[in-house]
Coordinates of C-alpha atoms in Angstrom, one line a residue:
X1 CA 0.0 -0.1 0.1
X2 CA 2.8 2.5 0.9
X3 CA 4.2 1.8 -2.5
X4 CA 1.1 2.9 -4.4
X5 CA 0.9 5.8 -2.1
X6 CA 4.0 6.9 -3.3
X7 CA 3.5 6.3 -6.9
X8 CA 0.0 8.3 -6.8
X9 CA 2.5 11.4 -4.9
X10 CA 4.5 11.3 -7.6
X11 CA 2.4 11.2 -10.5
X12 CA 0.8 14.5 -9.0
X13 CA 4.4 15.9 -8.4
X14 CA 5.0 15.2 -12.0
X15 CA 1.4 16.6 -13.4
X16 CA 1.9 19.8 -11.5
X17 CA 5.3 20.7 -12.7
X18 CA 4.0 20.0 -16.7
X19 CA 5.6 22.0 -19.2
X20 CA 4.4 25.0 -20.2
X21 CA 1.4 25.1 -22.5
X22 CA 3.6 25.1 -26.3
X23 CA 3.6 28.2 -27.9
X24 CA 0.6 28.7 -30.7
X25 CA 1.3 29.3 -34.3
X26 CA 2.6 32.4 -35.1
X27 CA 0.3 35.3 -36.2
X28 CA 2.2 38.6 -37.3
X29 CA 5.7 39.6 -38.3
X30 CA 8.3 39.7 -35.9
X31 CA 11.3 42.6 -36.7
X32 CA 14.1 42.1 -33.9
X33 CA 15.9 45.3 -34.5
X34 CA 19.6 46.3 -34.0
X35 CA 21.3 43.1 -32.9
X36 CA 24.4 41.3 -33.3
X37 CA 23.3 38.5 -35.6
X38 CA 25.3 35.2 -35.1
X39 CA 24.3 33.1 -38.5
X40 CA 25.8 29.8 -37.7
X41 CA 27.7 29.5 -40.7
X42 CA 30.9 31.1 -39.5
X43 CA 29.4 35.0 -40.1
X44 CA 28.7 37.7 -38.2
X45 CA 26.3 41.5 -38.7
X46 CA 26.8 43.9 -36.7
X47 CA 23.7 46.4 -35.4
X48 CA 21.2 44.0 -38.2
X49 CA 17.7 44.1 -38.2
X50 CA 15.9 40.0 -39.0
X51 CA 12.3 39.8 -39.5
X52 CA 10.5 36.9 -40.0
X53 CA 6.7 35.6 -40.5
X54 CA 4.8 32.2 -40.4
X55 CA 7.3 30.8 -39.2
X56 CA 9.8 31.6 -42.3
X57 CA 12.8 34.2 -41.9
X58 CA 11.7 36.9 -44.5
X59 CA 14.7 39.4 -44.5
X60 CA 18.2 39.8 -42.9
X61 CA 19.3 43.4 -43.6
X62 CA 18.5 47.1 -42.4
X63 CA 15.8 47.4 -44.9
X64 CA 14.2 51.1 -44.8
X65 CA 10.7 49.8 -46.0
X66 CA 10.5 46.8 -43.5
X67 CA 6.9 46.7 -42.9
X68 CA 5.4 47.3 -38.8
X69 CA 4.9 44.2 -37.1
X70 CA 6.2 43.3 -33.3
X71 CA 9.0 45.2 -33.4
X72 CA 11.7 43.5 -30.3
X73 CA 14.7 45.9 -29.6
X74 CA 17.4 44.3 -29.5
X75 CA 20.5 46.8 -29.7
X76 CA 23.5 45.1 -27.8
X77 CA 21.9 41.6 -27.7
X78 CA 22.8 39.0 -30.1
X79 CA 20.9 36.3 -32.0
X80 CA 21.2 33.0 -32.6
X81 CA 20.1 30.3 -34.8
X82 CA 18.2 27.5 -32.2
X83 CA 21.1 24.8 -31.0
X84 CA 20.8 21.5 -31.7
X85 CA 21.8 18.4 -29.8
X86 CA 22.3 15.4 -31.1
X87 CA 22.4 11.5 -30.0
X88 CA 20.5 12.6 -27.0
X89 CA 18.4 10.7 -24.7
X90 CA 16.4 14.0 -23.9
X91 CA 12.5 12.9 -23.1
X92 CA 13.3 9.7 -23.1
X93 CA 13.4 9.5 -18.9
X94 CA 13.0 11.7 -15.9
X95 CA 13.8 10.3 -13.2
X96 CA 16.8 7.7 -13.3
X97 CA 15.8 6.7 -9.3
X98 CA 12.3 6.0 -11.0
X99 CA 12.3 2.9 -13.5
X100 CA 8.6 3.6 -14.7
X101 CA 10.2 7.2 -16.1
X102 CA 12.9 5.9 -18.1
X103 CA 12.3 4.2 -21.3
X104 CA 15.7 5.1 -23.5
X105 CA 16.3 1.4 -23.8
X106 CA 14.5 -1.8 -25.1
X107 CA 15.1 -5.3 -24.7
X108 CA 16.7 -7.5 -26.8
X109 CA 20.4 -6.6 -28.6
X110 CA 19.5 -6.2 -32.3
X111 CA 16.2 -3.9 -32.1
X112 CA 16.6 -1.9 -35.5
X113 CA 12.8 -1.6 -35.6
X114 CA 12.7 0.2 -32.4
X115 CA 11.6 3.5 -32.6
X116 CA 12.8 6.1 -30.3
X117 CA 10.3 9.2 -31.0
X118 CA 7.2 7.6 -29.7
X119 CA 8.7 7.4 -26.3
X120 CA 9.3 11.2 -25.8
X121 CA 7.9 12.7 -24.0
X122 CA 7.3 16.3 -25.1
X123 CA 6.6 17.4 -21.2
X124 CA 9.7 16.5 -19.8
X125 CA 11.1 19.2 -17.3
X126 CA 14.3 18.3 -18.5
X127 CA 13.7 18.9 -22.1
X128 CA 12.3 22.2 -20.2
X129 CA 15.2 23.1 -18.9
X130 CA 17.4 22.9 -21.9
X131 CA 15.3 25.1 -23.6
X132 CA 16.9 28.2 -21.1
X133 CA 20.5 27.5 -22.5
X134 CA 19.1 27.8 -26.4
X135 CA 18.5 23.9 -26.8
X136 CA 15.5 23.9 -29.4
X137 CA 16.3 20.9 -31.7
X138 CA 17.6 17.5 -30.5
X139 CA 18.3 14.2 -32.0
X140 CA 16.1 11.7 -29.4
X141 CA 18.3 8.3 -29.8
X142 CA 18.2 5.0 -27.9
X143 CA 20.6 3.1 -26.4
X144 CA 21.9 -0.3 -25.6
X145 CA 22.6 -3.1 -27.5
X146 CA 24.7 -3.5 -30.7
X147 CA 21.4 -2.0 -32.1
X148 CA 19.8 0.0 -30.3
X149 CA 17.2 1.4 -32.9
X150 CA 16.0 4.1 -34.8
X151 CA 16.5 8.1 -33.8
X152 CA 14.3 11.1 -34.6
X153 CA 14.7 14.4 -34.5
X154 CA 12.2 17.0 -32.5
X155 CA 11.7 20.6 -31.8
X156 CA 11.1 21.1 -28.2
X157 CA 7.9 23.3 -27.5
X158 CA 5.4 20.3 -28.6
X159 CA 2.4 18.9 -26.7
X160 CA 3.0 15.4 -27.9
X161 CA 5.5 13.6 -30.0
X162 CA 3.5 13.8 -33.3
X163 CA 3.7 17.5 -32.4
X164 CA 7.6 17.6 -32.0
X165 CA 8.5 15.5 -35.1
X166 CA 11.0 17.5 -37.7
X167 CA 12.2 14.6 -39.5
X168 CA 11.0 10.9 -38.1
X169 CA 13.2 8.1 -38.2
X170 CA 16.3 9.8 -39.8
X171 CA 19.0 6.9 -38.7
X172 CA 19.9 3.7 -37.1
X173 CA 22.3 3.4 -34.7
X174 CA 25.1 1.1 -34.5
X175 CA 27.5 0.1 -31.1
X176 CA 29.8 -0.9 -33.1
X177 CA 32.4 -4.3 -31.0
X178 CA 34.9 -3.3 -28.9
X179 CA 38.4 -3.9 -29.0
X180 CA 38.9 -4.2 -25.4
X181 CA 36.7 -4.8 -22.3
X182 CA 35.7 -2.1 -20.5
X183 CA 34.0 -1.1 -17.3
X184 CA 32.9 2.4 -16.0
X185 CA 34.7 3.6 -12.7
X186 CA 33.7 7.0 -11.9
X187 CA 32.8 10.6 -13.5
X188 CA 32.1 8.9 -16.5
X189 CA 35.6 7.4 -17.1
X190 CA 36.1 4.0 -18.6
X191 CA 39.2 1.5 -17.9
X192 CA 40.2 -0.8 -20.9
X193 CA 41.0 -4.0 -18.4
X194 CA 41.7 -6.5 -21.0
X195 CA 41.2 -7.7 -25.1
X196 CA 37.9 -8.6 -26.3
X197 CA 38.8 -11.8 -28.4
X198 CA 35.9 -12.1 -29.6
X199 CA 36.1 -8.4 -31.5
X200 CA 36.6 -10.5 -35.5
X201 CA 33.9 -12.6 -34.4
X202 CA 31.2 -9.8 -33.5
X203 CA 31.9 -7.8 -36.2
X204 CA 31.0 -10.9 -38.6
X205 CA 27.7 -11.4 -37.3
X206 CA 27.0 -7.7 -37.7
X207 CA 27.7 -8.4 -40.8
X208 CA 26.0 -11.3 -42.0
X209 CA 22.8 -9.8 -40.5
X210 CA 23.7 -6.8 -42.9
X211 CA 23.9 -9.5 -45.9
X212 CA 20.9 -10.9 -44.7
X213 CA 18.4 -7.8 -44.8
X214 CA 20.5 -7.0 -48.3
X215 CA 18.7 -10.1 -49.2
X216 CA 15.5 -9.8 -48.0
X217 CA 12.4 -9.4 -49.9
X218 CA 9.3 -9.1 -48.4
X219 CA 7.6 -10.7 -51.4
X220 CA 9.1 -14.0 -51.0
X221 CA 9.4 -14.0 -47.5
X222 CA 6.0 -15.9 -45.7
X223 CA 6.4 -13.8 -42.5
X224 CA 7.3 -10.1 -42.1
X225 CA 10.8 -9.1 -40.7
X226 CA 10.3 -5.8 -39.2
X227 CA 14.0 -5.6 -38.2
X228 CA 15.0 -6.5 -41.9
X229 CA 12.5 -3.6 -43.6
X230 CA 14.1 -1.1 -41.0
X231 CA 17.4 -1.5 -41.8
X232 CA 16.8 -1.6 -45.4
X233 CA 17.0 2.2 -46.0
X234 CA 20.5 2.2 -45.1
X235 CA 21.1 0.8 -48.6
X236 CA 19.3 3.6 -50.5
X237 CA 20.6 6.3 -48.5
X238 CA 16.8 7.0 -47.3
X239 CA 18.0 6.3 -43.6
X240 CA 21.7 7.0 -42.3
X241 CA 23.7 5.2 -40.2
X242 CA 25.1 6.3 -36.9
X243 CA 28.3 4.1 -35.6
X244 CA 29.5 4.6 -32.5
X245 CA 33.2 3.7 -32.2
X246 CA 35.8 5.4 -30.1
X247 CA 39.3 3.7 -31.1
X248 CA 41.6 3.8 -34.4
X249 CA 40.8 0.4 -35.2
X250 CA 37.1 0.1 -34.5
X251 CA 36.5 3.2 -36.8
X252 CA 38.8 2.0 -39.7
X253 CA 36.9 -1.0 -39.4
X254 CA 33.6 0.5 -39.3
X255 CA 34.1 2.7 -42.6
X256 CA 35.4 -0.4 -44.3
X257 CA 32.2 -3.1 -43.2
X258 CA 29.7 0.5 -44.3
X259 CA 32.5 0.2 -48.0
X260 CA 32.0 -3.0 -48.3
X261 CA 28.2 -3.5 -47.6
X262 CA 27.4 -0.5 -49.8
X263 CA 25.7 1.6 -47.4
X264 CA 25.1 5.4 -48.3
X265 CA 25.5 7.4 -45.7
X266 CA 27.7 7.0 -42.0
X267 CA 28.4 9.2 -39.6
X268 CA 31.1 8.2 -36.5
X269 CA 29.7 9.0 -32.9
X270 CA 32.3 9.2 -30.3
X271 CA 35.4 9.4 -32.3
X272 CA 38.0 9.5 -29.4
X273 CA 40.8 8.6 -31.8
X274 CA 39.4 9.7 -35.0
X275 CA 42.5 12.2 -35.0
X276 CA 44.5 9.3 -35.5
X277 CA 42.6 8.6 -39.2
X278 CA 42.3 12.3 -40.6
X279 CA 43.0 11.0 -44.0
X280 CA 40.7 7.8 -44.0
X281 CA 38.2 10.2 -42.9
X282 CA 38.5 12.8 -45.3
X283 CA 39.0 10.2 -48.3
X284 CA 35.5 9.1 -47.5
X285 CA 33.9 12.5 -46.4
X286 CA 32.6 11.1 -43.0
X287 CA 31.3 13.4 -40.7
X288 CA 32.2 12.9 -36.7
X289 CA 30.1 13.6 -34.1
X290 CA 32.6 14.2 -31.0
X291 CA 32.1 13.1 -27.6
X292 CA 31.4 15.2 -24.8
X293 CA 34.6 17.5 -24.4
X294 CA 34.4 17.5 -20.8
X295 CA 35.3 13.9 -20.8
X296 CA 38.5 12.6 -19.1
X297 CA 41.3 10.6 -21.4
X298 CA 40.8 7.2 -22.5
X299 CA 44.1 5.8 -21.8
X300 CA 47.3 7.0 -19.9
X301 CA 48.9 7.6 -23.2
X302 CA 46.1 10.4 -23.8
X303 CA 47.3 14.1 -23.7
X304 CA 45.0 15.1 -20.9
X305 CA 43.3 17.5 -23.0
X306 CA 42.5 15.7 -26.0
X307 CA 39.0 15.7 -26.0
X308 CA 39.5 19.8 -25.6
X309 CA 41.6 20.3 -28.4
X310 CA 40.0 17.1 -30.3
X311 CA 37.7 19.1 -32.2
X312 CA 39.6 21.8 -33.5
X313 CA 42.1 19.4 -35.2
X314 CA 39.4 18.1 -37.2
X315 CA 37.7 21.1 -38.4
X316 CA 41.3 22.3 -39.6
X317 CA 41.4 19.2 -41.5
X318 CA 38.6 19.8 -43.3
X319 CA 36.1 17.2 -41.2
X320 CA 32.3 17.9 -41.0
X321 CA 32.3 17.7 -37.2
X322 CA 29.2 17.9 -34.5
X323 CA 29.3 18.0 -30.7
X324 CA 27.2 15.1 -28.7
X325 CA 26.8 14.7 -25.4
X326 CA 26.5 11.1 -24.3
X327 CA 28.2 9.9 -20.8
X328 CA 27.2 10.4 -17.6
X329 CA 24.1 12.4 -16.7
X330 CA 23.7 12.9 -20.8
X331 CA 20.0 13.8 -20.3
X332 CA 20.7 16.7 -17.9
X333 CA 24.0 17.7 -19.3
X334 CA 22.4 18.4 -22.6
X335 CA 21.9 21.7 -21.5
X336 CA 25.4 22.6 -21.4
X337 CA 25.8 21.6 -25.0
X338 CA 26.8 25.3 -25.8
X339 CA 29.1 25.5 -23.0
X340 CA 31.1 22.3 -24.6
X341 CA 31.4 24.2 -27.6
X342 CA 32.8 27.6 -25.9
X343 CA 35.3 25.3 -24.1
X344 CA 36.5 24.6 -27.6
X345 CA 37.5 27.9 -28.1
X346 CA 40.6 27.8 -25.9
X347 CA 42.0 25.5 -28.2
X348 CA 42.4 26.7 -31.6
X349 CA 38.4 27.0 -32.7
X350 CA 37.1 31.0 -32.9
X351 CA 34.0 31.4 -31.4
X352 CA 31.4 31.4 -34.9
X353 CA 33.7 27.9 -35.6
X354 CA 32.7 26.5 -32.1
X355 CA 29.0 28.2 -33.0
X356 CA 29.0 25.9 -36.2
X357 CA 29.4 22.7 -34.6
X358 CA 25.9 23.1 -32.9
X359 CA 24.0 24.7 -34.9
X360 CA 25.1 24.6 -39.0
X361 CA 27.5 21.2 -39.1
X362 CA 25.0 19.5 -36.6
X363 CA 22.0 20.1 -38.8
X364 CA 24.0 19.0 -42.0
X365 CA 25.0 15.9 -40.2
X366 CA 21.5 15.1 -39.3
X367 CA 20.2 15.9 -42.5
X368 CA 17.7 18.9 -41.5
X369 CA 19.9 21.9 -43.0
X370 CA 17.2 23.1 -45.7
X371 CA 14.9 24.4 -42.7
X372 CA 17.2 24.4 -39.7
X373 CA 21.0 25.5 -38.2
X374 CA 21.5 29.2 -39.8
X375 CA 20.1 32.1 -40.0
X376 CA 19.0 32.5 -43.6
X377 CA 16.0 34.3 -45.8
X378 CA 13.3 31.1 -46.4
X379 CA 14.6 29.0 -43.4
X380 CA 12.6 28.5 -40.0
X381 CA 12.7 31.0 -37.5
X382 CA 13.7 28.8 -34.8
X383 CA 16.3 31.4 -33.0
X384 CA 16.5 33.4 -29.8
X385 CA 18.4 36.2 -28.4
X386 CA 20.3 36.8 -25.7
X387 CA 22.2 39.4 -23.7
X388 CA 25.4 38.3 -24.4
X389 CA 27.6 35.2 -25.8
X390 CA 25.6 32.2 -25.6
X391 CA 28.2 30.4 -25.9
X392 CA 29.5 31.6 -21.9
X393 CA 27.3 30.2 -19.3
X394 CA 28.4 33.8 -17.6
X395 CA 26.5 35.6 -20.5
X396 CA 24.2 33.2 -22.1
X397 CA 20.5 34.8 -20.4
X398 CA 17.8 34.4 -22.8
X399 CA 15.5 37.1 -23.2
X400 CA 13.6 35.5 -26.3
X401 CA 13.1 32.3 -28.4
X402 CA 11.2 31.1 -31.2
X403 CA 10.8 27.4 -32.8
X404 CA 9.6 28.2 -36.3
X405 CA 8.4 31.5 -35.5
X406 CA 6.4 30.6 -32.3
X407 CA 7.5 32.4 -28.8
X408 CA 8.0 29.9 -26.6
X409 CA 7.7 30.4 -22.6
X410 CA 11.4 30.4 -21.1
X411 CA 10.7 29.2 -17.6
X412 CA 11.4 25.7 -15.7
X413 CA 11.0 24.2 -12.2
X414 CA 14.8 26.0 -11.7
X415 CA 13.7 29.4 -12.9
X416 CA 10.6 28.7 -10.3
X417 CA 12.6 28.0 -7.5
X418 CA 15.1 31.0 -8.5
X419 CA 12.2 33.4 -8.1
X420 CA 10.9 31.9 -5.1
X421 CA 13.7 32.4 -3.3
X422 CA 15.4 35.0 -4.9
X423 CA 11.7 36.6 -3.6
X424 CA 12.4 35.4 -0.1
X425 CA 15.3 36.3 1.1
X426 CA 15.2 40.0 -0.8
X427 CA 13.1 41.1 2.2

């Protein structure tokens, strides 16, 4: 009985702190005046106007004949495209200690037909908190097993997963076999303990599975194989293959595997030792979603600042680079994405290049750059206004944010607590 009582209290607690009502569609033109525009493609426009209508950016510049509308005076402020967090479990879990709120992993080792999108909780308080730092889009990604399932891309102001969906089933996630068996020690640090003697066997099993998928024909089979059908778009380029691999040999083997099977579009996720295979990445034009830069070295031979400077090294070698946040407490740490990007500016990247990694570059990797990732006429008005540098936690203070032109509410459980105790101690 006491457990039932606890669950009822928890349920009402979650309901009472549900996310704010999603914004309604844009009804009037909005003109942001006099701001510094960070376009997301490496360019900056000072003291410039930006206008959008019906959810789309209609003009950028100081045209004297701009029509009247809702004018926002943003003099001295900064405008950015909405930040995009890839490979995230945002909305797939809420309270780690309450199993019923966690839905990021399905039972089974190979579950390619599992769709993370339908498990997405649009009213997650973690999602709500991420928006306050400019995270307006996310790739919702399943975890676990060898083939975790299919990710989708969502915008972070919605009633439900149907409303949130931006790109449905964008790619399949394959956790590449590891050369070494490892274990978690603390703070996300993994220690490699012994050689994985089954490494080659595990690769062969994956290859055999994909060969079966290539040969699968629904018409000639008595029963449907939903897993095979989910993987077949990888061979036509309709779906991307995200291969989670870290070590040098693992990345080499993963790319060779894709070439042998003629898989059209792959992305390396993690890529801790991607700096060791630069020529291969360049020749195959393989993008890398670099693991959280606030990570400890993988081995005693690595530089202590390896993850800090890895994005700069890859970008300097013309690799398409985005930043991802997987690791310990990745849902909660999704909101720190802009500050991870900001950290890289101390290691050979300009602020605008760092911005590209969480806007334009990630949009290209995810295949949504036709609408999102940069401030351009004709693209979605998914953007925000900040008091200062959005890559610096001291000055990233959002005053306004818009998703597809809809002005969203910038409040969360944390801001409510802040206001509550600010008022208490101000007396």
